XYZ file of C-alpha atoms in Angstrom:
491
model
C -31.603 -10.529 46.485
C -30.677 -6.808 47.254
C -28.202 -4.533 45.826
C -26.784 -4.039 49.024
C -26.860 -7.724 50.202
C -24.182 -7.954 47.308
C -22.843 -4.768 48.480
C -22.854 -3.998 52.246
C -19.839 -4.770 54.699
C -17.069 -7.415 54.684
C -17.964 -10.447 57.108
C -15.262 -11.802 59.216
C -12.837 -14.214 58.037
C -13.927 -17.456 59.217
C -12.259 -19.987 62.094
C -9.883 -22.688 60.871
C -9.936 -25.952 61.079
C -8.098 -25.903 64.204
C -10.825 -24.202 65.960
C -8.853 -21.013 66.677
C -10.052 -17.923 64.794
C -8.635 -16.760 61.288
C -5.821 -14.185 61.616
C -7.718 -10.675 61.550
C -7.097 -8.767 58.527
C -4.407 -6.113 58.407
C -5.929 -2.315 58.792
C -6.670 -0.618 55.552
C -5.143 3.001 54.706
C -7.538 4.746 53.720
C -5.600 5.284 50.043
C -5.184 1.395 49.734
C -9.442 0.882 50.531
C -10.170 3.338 48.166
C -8.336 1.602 45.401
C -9.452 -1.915 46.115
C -13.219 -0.482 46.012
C -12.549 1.077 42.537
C -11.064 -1.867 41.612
C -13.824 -4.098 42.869
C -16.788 -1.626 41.211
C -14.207 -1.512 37.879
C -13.497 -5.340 37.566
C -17.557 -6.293 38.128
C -19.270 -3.517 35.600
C -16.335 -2.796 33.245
C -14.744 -6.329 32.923
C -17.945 -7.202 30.429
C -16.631 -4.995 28.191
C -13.343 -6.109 28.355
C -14.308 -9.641 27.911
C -15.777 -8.766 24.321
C -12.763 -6.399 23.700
C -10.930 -9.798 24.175
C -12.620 -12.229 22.236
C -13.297 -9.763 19.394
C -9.157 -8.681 19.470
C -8.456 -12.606 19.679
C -10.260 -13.185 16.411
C -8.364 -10.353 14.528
C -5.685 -11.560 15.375
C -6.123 -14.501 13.098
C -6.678 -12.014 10.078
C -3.447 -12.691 8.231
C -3.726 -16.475 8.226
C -7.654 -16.447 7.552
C -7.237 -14.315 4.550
C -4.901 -16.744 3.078
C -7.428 -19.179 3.480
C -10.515 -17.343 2.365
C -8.519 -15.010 -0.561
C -5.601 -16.739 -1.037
C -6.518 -16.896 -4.700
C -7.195 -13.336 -5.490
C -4.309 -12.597 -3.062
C -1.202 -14.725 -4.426
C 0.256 -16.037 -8.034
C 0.337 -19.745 -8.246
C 3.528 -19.204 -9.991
C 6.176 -16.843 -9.297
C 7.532 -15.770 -13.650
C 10.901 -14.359 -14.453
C 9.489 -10.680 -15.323
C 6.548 -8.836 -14.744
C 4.584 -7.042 -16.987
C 4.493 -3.591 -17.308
C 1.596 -1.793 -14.815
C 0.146 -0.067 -18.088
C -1.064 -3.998 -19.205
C -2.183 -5.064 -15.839
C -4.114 -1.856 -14.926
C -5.616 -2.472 -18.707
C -6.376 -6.331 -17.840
C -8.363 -4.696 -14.889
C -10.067 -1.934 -16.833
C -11.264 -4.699 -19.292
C -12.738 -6.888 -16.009
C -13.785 -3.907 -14.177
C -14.938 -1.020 -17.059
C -17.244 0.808 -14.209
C -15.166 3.463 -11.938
C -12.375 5.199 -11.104
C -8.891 4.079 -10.188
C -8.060 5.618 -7.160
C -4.695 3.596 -6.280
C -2.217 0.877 -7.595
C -0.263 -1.613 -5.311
C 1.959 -3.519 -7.703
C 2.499 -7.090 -7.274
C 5.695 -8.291 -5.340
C 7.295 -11.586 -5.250
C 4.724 -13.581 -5.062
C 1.413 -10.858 -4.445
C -0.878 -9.912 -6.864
C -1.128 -6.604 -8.215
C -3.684 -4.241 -6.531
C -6.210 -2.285 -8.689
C -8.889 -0.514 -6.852
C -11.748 1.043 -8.025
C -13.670 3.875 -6.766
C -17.720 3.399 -7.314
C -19.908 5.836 -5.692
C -22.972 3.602 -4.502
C -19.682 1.569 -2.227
C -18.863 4.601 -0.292
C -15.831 4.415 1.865
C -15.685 0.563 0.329
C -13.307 -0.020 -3.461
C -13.378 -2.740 -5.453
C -9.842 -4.563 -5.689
C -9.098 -6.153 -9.235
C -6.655 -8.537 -8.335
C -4.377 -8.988 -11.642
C -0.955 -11.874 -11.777
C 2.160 -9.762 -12.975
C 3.629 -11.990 -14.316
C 0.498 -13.497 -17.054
C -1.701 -10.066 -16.429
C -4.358 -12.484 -15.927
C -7.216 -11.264 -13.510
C -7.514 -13.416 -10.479
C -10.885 -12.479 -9.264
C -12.630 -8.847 -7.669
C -13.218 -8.119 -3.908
C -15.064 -5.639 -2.212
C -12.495 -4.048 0.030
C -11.898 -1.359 2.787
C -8.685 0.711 2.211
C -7.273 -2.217 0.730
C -8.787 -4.348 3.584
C -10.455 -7.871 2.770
C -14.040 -8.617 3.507
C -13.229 -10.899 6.441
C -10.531 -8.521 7.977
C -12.818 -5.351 7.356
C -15.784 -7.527 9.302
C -13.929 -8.701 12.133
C -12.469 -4.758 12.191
C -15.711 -3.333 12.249
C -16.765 -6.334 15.397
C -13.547 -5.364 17.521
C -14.227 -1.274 16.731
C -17.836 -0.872 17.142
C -19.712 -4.549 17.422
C -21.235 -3.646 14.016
C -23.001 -0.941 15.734
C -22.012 2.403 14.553
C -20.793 4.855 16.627
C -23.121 3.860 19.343
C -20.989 0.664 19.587
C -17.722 2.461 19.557
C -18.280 3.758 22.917
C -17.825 -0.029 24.438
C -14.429 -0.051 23.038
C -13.293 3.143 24.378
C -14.937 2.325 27.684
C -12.722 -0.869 27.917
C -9.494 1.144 26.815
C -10.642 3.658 29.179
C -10.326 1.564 32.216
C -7.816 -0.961 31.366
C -5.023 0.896 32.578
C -6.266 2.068 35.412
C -7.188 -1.474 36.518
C -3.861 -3.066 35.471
C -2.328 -0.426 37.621
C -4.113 -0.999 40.458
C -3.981 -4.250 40.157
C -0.389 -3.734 40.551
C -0.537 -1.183 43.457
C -2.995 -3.696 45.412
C -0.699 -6.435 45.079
C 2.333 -4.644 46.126
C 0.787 -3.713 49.052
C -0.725 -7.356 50.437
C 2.628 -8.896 49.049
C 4.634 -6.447 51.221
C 8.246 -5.545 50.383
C 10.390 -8.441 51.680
C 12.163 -10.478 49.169
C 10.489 -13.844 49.832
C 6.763 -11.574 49.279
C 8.006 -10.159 46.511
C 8.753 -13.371 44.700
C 5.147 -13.984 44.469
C 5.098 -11.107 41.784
C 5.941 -13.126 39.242
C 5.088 -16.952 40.808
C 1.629 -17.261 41.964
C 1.748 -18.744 45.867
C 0.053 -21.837 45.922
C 0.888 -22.913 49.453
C -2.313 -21.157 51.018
C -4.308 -24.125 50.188
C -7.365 -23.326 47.909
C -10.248 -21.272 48.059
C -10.445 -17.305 47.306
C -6.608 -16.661 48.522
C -5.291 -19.291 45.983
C -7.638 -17.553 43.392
C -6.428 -14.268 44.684
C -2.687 -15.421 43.657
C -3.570 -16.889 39.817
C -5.124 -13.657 39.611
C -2.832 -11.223 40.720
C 0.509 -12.948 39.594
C -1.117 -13.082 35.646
C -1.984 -9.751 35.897
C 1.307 -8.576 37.322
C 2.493 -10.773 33.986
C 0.263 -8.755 31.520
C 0.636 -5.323 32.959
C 2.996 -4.055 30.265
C 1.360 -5.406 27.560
C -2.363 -3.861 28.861
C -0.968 -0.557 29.078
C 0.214 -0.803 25.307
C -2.903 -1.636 24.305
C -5.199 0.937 26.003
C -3.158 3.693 25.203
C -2.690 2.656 21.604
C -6.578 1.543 21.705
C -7.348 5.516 22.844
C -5.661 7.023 20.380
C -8.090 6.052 17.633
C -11.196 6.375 19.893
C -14.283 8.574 19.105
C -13.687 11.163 22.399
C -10.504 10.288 23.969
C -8.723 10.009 20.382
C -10.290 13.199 19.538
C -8.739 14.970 22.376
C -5.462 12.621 21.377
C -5.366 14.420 18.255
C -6.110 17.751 19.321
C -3.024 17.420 21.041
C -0.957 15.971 18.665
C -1.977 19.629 16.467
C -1.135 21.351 19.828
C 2.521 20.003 19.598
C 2.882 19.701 15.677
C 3.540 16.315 16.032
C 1.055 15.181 13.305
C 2.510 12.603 10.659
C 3.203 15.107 8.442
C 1.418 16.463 4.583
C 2.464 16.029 1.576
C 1.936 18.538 -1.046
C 1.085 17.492 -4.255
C 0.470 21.457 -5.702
C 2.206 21.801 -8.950
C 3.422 24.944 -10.510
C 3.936 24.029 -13.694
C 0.049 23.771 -14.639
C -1.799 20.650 -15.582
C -0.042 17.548 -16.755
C 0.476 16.951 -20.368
C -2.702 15.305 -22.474
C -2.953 11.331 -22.487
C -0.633 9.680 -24.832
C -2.253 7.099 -26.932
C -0.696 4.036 -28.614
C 2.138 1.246 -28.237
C 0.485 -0.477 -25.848
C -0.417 2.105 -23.526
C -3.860 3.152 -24.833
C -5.835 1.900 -21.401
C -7.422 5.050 -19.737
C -7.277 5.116 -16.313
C -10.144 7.482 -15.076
C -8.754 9.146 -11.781
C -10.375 11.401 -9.627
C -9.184 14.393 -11.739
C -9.882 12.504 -14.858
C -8.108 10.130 -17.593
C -4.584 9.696 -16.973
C -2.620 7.476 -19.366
C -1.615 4.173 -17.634
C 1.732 4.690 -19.074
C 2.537 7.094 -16.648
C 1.842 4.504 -13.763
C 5.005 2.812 -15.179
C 6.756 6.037 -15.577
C 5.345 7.398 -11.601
C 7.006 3.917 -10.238
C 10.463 4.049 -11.942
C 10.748 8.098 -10.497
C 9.528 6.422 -7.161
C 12.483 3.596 -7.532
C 14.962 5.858 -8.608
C 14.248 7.693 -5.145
C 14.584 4.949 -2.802
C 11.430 3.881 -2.647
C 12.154 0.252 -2.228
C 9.622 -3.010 -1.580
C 5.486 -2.785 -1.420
C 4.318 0.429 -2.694
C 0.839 2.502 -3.473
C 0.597 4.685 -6.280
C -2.106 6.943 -6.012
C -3.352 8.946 -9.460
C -3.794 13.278 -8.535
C -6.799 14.260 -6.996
C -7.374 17.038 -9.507
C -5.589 18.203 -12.838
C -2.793 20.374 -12.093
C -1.622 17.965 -9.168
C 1.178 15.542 -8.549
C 0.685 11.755 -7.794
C 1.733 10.239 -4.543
C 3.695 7.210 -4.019
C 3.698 5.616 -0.532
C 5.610 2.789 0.756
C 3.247 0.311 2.810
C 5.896 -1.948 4.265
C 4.319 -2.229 7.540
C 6.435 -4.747 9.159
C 9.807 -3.882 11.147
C 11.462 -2.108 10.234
C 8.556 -0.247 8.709
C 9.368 1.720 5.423
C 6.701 4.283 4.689
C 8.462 7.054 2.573
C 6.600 9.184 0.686
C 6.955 11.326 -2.584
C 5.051 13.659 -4.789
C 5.602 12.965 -8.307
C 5.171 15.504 -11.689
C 4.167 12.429 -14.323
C 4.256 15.483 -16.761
C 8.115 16.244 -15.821
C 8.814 12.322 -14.138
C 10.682 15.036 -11.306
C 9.606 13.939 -7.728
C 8.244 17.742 -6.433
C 8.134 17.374 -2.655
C 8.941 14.419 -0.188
C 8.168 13.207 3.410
C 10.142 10.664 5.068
C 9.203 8.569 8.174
C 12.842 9.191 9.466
C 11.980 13.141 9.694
C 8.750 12.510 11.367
C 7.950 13.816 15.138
C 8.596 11.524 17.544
C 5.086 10.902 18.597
C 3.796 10.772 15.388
C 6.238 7.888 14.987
C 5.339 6.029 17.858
C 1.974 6.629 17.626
C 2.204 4.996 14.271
C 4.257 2.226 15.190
C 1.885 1.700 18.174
C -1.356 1.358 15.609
C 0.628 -1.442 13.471
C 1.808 -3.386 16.669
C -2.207 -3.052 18.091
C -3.407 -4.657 14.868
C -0.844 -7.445 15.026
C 1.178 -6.581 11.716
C 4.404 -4.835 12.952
C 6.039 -8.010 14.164
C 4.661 -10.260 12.210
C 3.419 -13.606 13.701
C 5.410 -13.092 17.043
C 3.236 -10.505 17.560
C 0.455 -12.186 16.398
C 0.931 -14.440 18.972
C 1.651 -11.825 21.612
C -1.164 -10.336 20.841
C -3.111 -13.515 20.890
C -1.613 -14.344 24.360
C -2.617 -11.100 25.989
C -6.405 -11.710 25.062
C -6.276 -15.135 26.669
C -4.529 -14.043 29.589
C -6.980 -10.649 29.900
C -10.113 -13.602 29.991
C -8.348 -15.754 32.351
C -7.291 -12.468 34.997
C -11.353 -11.312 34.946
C -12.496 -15.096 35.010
C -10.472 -15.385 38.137
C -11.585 -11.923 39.554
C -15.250 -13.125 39.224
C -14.763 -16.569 40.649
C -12.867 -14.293 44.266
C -16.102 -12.589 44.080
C -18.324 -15.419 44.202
C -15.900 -17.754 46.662
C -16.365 -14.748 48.721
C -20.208 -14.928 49.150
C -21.501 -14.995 52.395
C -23.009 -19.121 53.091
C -24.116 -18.449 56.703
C -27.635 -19.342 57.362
C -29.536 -15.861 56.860
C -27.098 -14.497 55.640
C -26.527 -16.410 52.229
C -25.910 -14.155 49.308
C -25.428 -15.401 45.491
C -21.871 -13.030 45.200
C -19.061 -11.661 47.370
C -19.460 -8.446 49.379
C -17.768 -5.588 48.335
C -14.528 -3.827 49.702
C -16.080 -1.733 53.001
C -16.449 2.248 51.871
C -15.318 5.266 53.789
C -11.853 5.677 51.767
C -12.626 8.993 50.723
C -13.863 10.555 53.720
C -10.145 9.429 55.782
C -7.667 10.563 52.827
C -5.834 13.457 53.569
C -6.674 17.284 53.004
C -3.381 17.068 50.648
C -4.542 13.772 49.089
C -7.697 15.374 48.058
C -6.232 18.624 46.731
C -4.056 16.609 44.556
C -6.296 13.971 43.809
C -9.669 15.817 42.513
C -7.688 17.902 39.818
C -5.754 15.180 38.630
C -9.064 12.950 38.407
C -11.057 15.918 36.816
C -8.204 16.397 34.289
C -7.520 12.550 33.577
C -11.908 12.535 33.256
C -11.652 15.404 30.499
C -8.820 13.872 28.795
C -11.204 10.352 29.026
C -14.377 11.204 29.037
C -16.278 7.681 29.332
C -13.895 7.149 31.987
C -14.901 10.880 33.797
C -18.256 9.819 33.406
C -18.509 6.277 34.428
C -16.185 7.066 37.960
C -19.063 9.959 38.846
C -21.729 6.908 37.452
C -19.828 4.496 40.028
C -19.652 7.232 42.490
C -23.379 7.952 42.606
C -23.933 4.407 42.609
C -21.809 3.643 46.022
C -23.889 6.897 47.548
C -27.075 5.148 46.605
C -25.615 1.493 47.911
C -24.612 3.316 50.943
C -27.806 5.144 52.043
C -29.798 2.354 50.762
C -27.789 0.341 53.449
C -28.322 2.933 56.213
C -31.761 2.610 55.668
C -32.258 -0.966 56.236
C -29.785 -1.601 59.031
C -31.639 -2.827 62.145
C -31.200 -0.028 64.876
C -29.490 -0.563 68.348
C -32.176 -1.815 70.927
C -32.030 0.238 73.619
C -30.760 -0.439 76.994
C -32.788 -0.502 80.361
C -31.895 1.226 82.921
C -30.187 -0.670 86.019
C -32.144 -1.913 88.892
C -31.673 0.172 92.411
C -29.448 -1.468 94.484
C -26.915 -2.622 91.621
């Protein structure tokens, strides 16, 4: 089977039943044909990639719940005591089952969580190990090699959504899904407007699929287009928050973030005062904690977190040791869940003064929302509703590109000599009937949106070279007219 018998020009829409031809399709603007062929060459060579983007999302979305399965354990106290011990006994209890390393951070136990010690080794890279200690016993409940705090599980199924376990050659599949998802959700939209028509009993079909055209493609047509109608919203949140942590796009996201000085904003942790006082030794507080700038006393974790209390910083935080004598320590709040509370303060454990201080209410705007958007993406800023939002966009995603690809193949040709294993695609010439104005407008806004996106620059000039090809290819190998004979005398 040939490209272009999967590729060449609409057939006519066949008689009824009655024996009176099909009503003949409406006429195409040029605009409207060049969108349904983008959409048609989008929704048959990108929707693969969206499919795994899909499944992969769906199965991170379960990442709360399976970590309480897997680590619930090393994760939560059996029994929730009356007091907790001080931090200087449970980051000892974690020294004593971890001696190897350096403690990078601290996330004391709350309610019922575990208290966080992480180690930094060298041979782990990027990766910690997490000493998970009870607060309440300073008992160690088992060691995990984790990702930024991150569990094994959620790091792998992280790493399968990002990348496919592939590097940064596989990252380019997930920005090549967020790349195009809008624009087919969009026009999606457009193209269904425009069939639907304007008329209040049309436009009801928006939102309700119409299932009075019997079956075949045009009751396909409707699941499809009224679910993606449905998801629109939600597939525009998720490309554009997908994008902004992608390898080219999110680069170019970021550059412009610098551009507006809308960055989440520094904290400096420079000290004036010189180098923190020497490591106290005794009463219970003897436990080194080797930082990256050294041994620090684990008494002044205690001392870091009542400074950090006495400022406001309330519920889960992350005390982080200085980088290098002569700095402060940071203390973070990691509430992640709405309303979010991630406050941050630079702390003199020499002086117990906070020195400098960054609040997520003074942020910029779009380093707030870009923020927020992250935290909903992974599921976490809702909690299970959005979970199960999230959850519920995957499915639907599947079930919209399931549909497209069953139009395509209810659309095959089945005539005798002409039978085809897939639809035929939109008929071309869009391009060449837009307006002189359309163009002018159009080109520079593609070119720009291409340079802003470039897997989605490249892959419209890859699907533009491709409909050349299909279209000369097609030239070639269409029968020419037979030519006429002249009249006879006389006629």
């Amino acid at each position: 089977m040939s490209l272009t018998e999967l590729s060449g020009t609409p057939t006519p829409e066949p008689a009824t039943t009655t024996g009176k031809p099909a009503r003949s399709a409406r006429r195409t603007s040029p605009f409207g044909a060049l969108l349904l062929r983008l959409h048609f060459y989008a929704g048959i060579l990108v929707a693969p990639f969206l499919v795994v983007a899909a499944l992969t999302g769906l199965a991170y979305t379960t990442t709360p719940q399976l970590d309480s399965i897997l680590y619930g354990d090393q994760l939560t106290v059996a029994q929730v005591g009356d007091r907790q011990l001080p931090l200087a006994e449970q980051i000892g209890a974690a020294r004593n089952a971890h001696p190897d390393g350096s403690i990078t951070t601290v996330q004391p136990g709350d309610g019922d969580r575990t208290t966080k010690v992480m180690f930094s080794v060298p041979e782990l890279g990027e990766n910690q190990h997490t000493v998970y200690i009870n607060p309440y016993t300073g008992e160690s409940q088992g060691q995990l090699t984790t990702w930024f705090g991150s569990t094994p599980a959620t790091t792998w199924l992280d790493d399968l959504h990002r990348h496919l376990h592939l590097g940064t050659v596989g990252e380019h599949y997930s920005e090549l899904a967020a790349s195009w998802l809008w624009v087919m959700a969009l026009g999606g939209v457009i193209l269904w407007w425009r069939r639907r028509g304007a008329a209040r009993a049309a436009a009801r079909h928006l939102l309700v699929p119409d299932l009075s055209t019997g079956k075949g493609v045009r009751r396909t047509r409707g699941w499809h287009a009224t679910t993606g109608i449905w998801l629109t919203v939600g597939l525009l949140f998720l490309s554009v928050t997908g994008l902004t942590w992608s390898r080219y796009a999110g680069a170019n996201f970021a550059a412009g973030l610098d551009a507006l000085s809308a960055r989440t904003p520094e904290i400096s942790t420079g000290l004036t005062a010189g180098p923190p006082a020497p490591a106290e030794t005794g009463g219970g507080h003897e436990h080194g904690a080797a930082g990256a700038g050294g041994v620090v006393e684990s008494a002044a974790f205690d001392r870091v977190l009542t400074v950090a209390r006495g400022a406001g910083l309330s519920g889960p935080v992350e005390i982080t040791p200085a980088p290098e004598p002569g700095s402060a320590w940071t203390v973070t709040q990691v509430d992640n869940t709405w309303p979010v509370r991630k406050d941050r303060i630079a702390v003199d454990p020499a002086s117990d003064t906070v020195t400098a201080r960054s609040d997520f209410a003074d942020w910029p705007l779009l380093a707030k929302l870009s923020g927020l958007g992250i935290q909903a993406h992974m599921g976490i800023l809702f909690g299970l509703v959005n979970q199960i939002l999230l959850a519920a966009l995957a499915l639907g995603l599947l079930c919209v590109i399931f549909w497209g690809y069953r139009m395509w193949w209810q659309r095959r040709p089945t005539r005798v000599g002409r039978r085809a294993i897939a639809g035929t695609s939109p008929a071309r010439g869009g391009v060449r009937g837009l307006p002189l104005w359309a163009l002018l407008i159009g080109v520079p806004v593609t070119v720009a949106i291409g340079w802003a996106l470039p897997l989605f620059g490249l892959t419209v000039l890859a699907f533009l070279v491709i409909d050349v090809v299909l279209g000369a290819v097609s030239r070639r190998r269409r029968p020419a007219a037979a030519p006429t004979s002249p009249a006879p005398a006389g006629s």
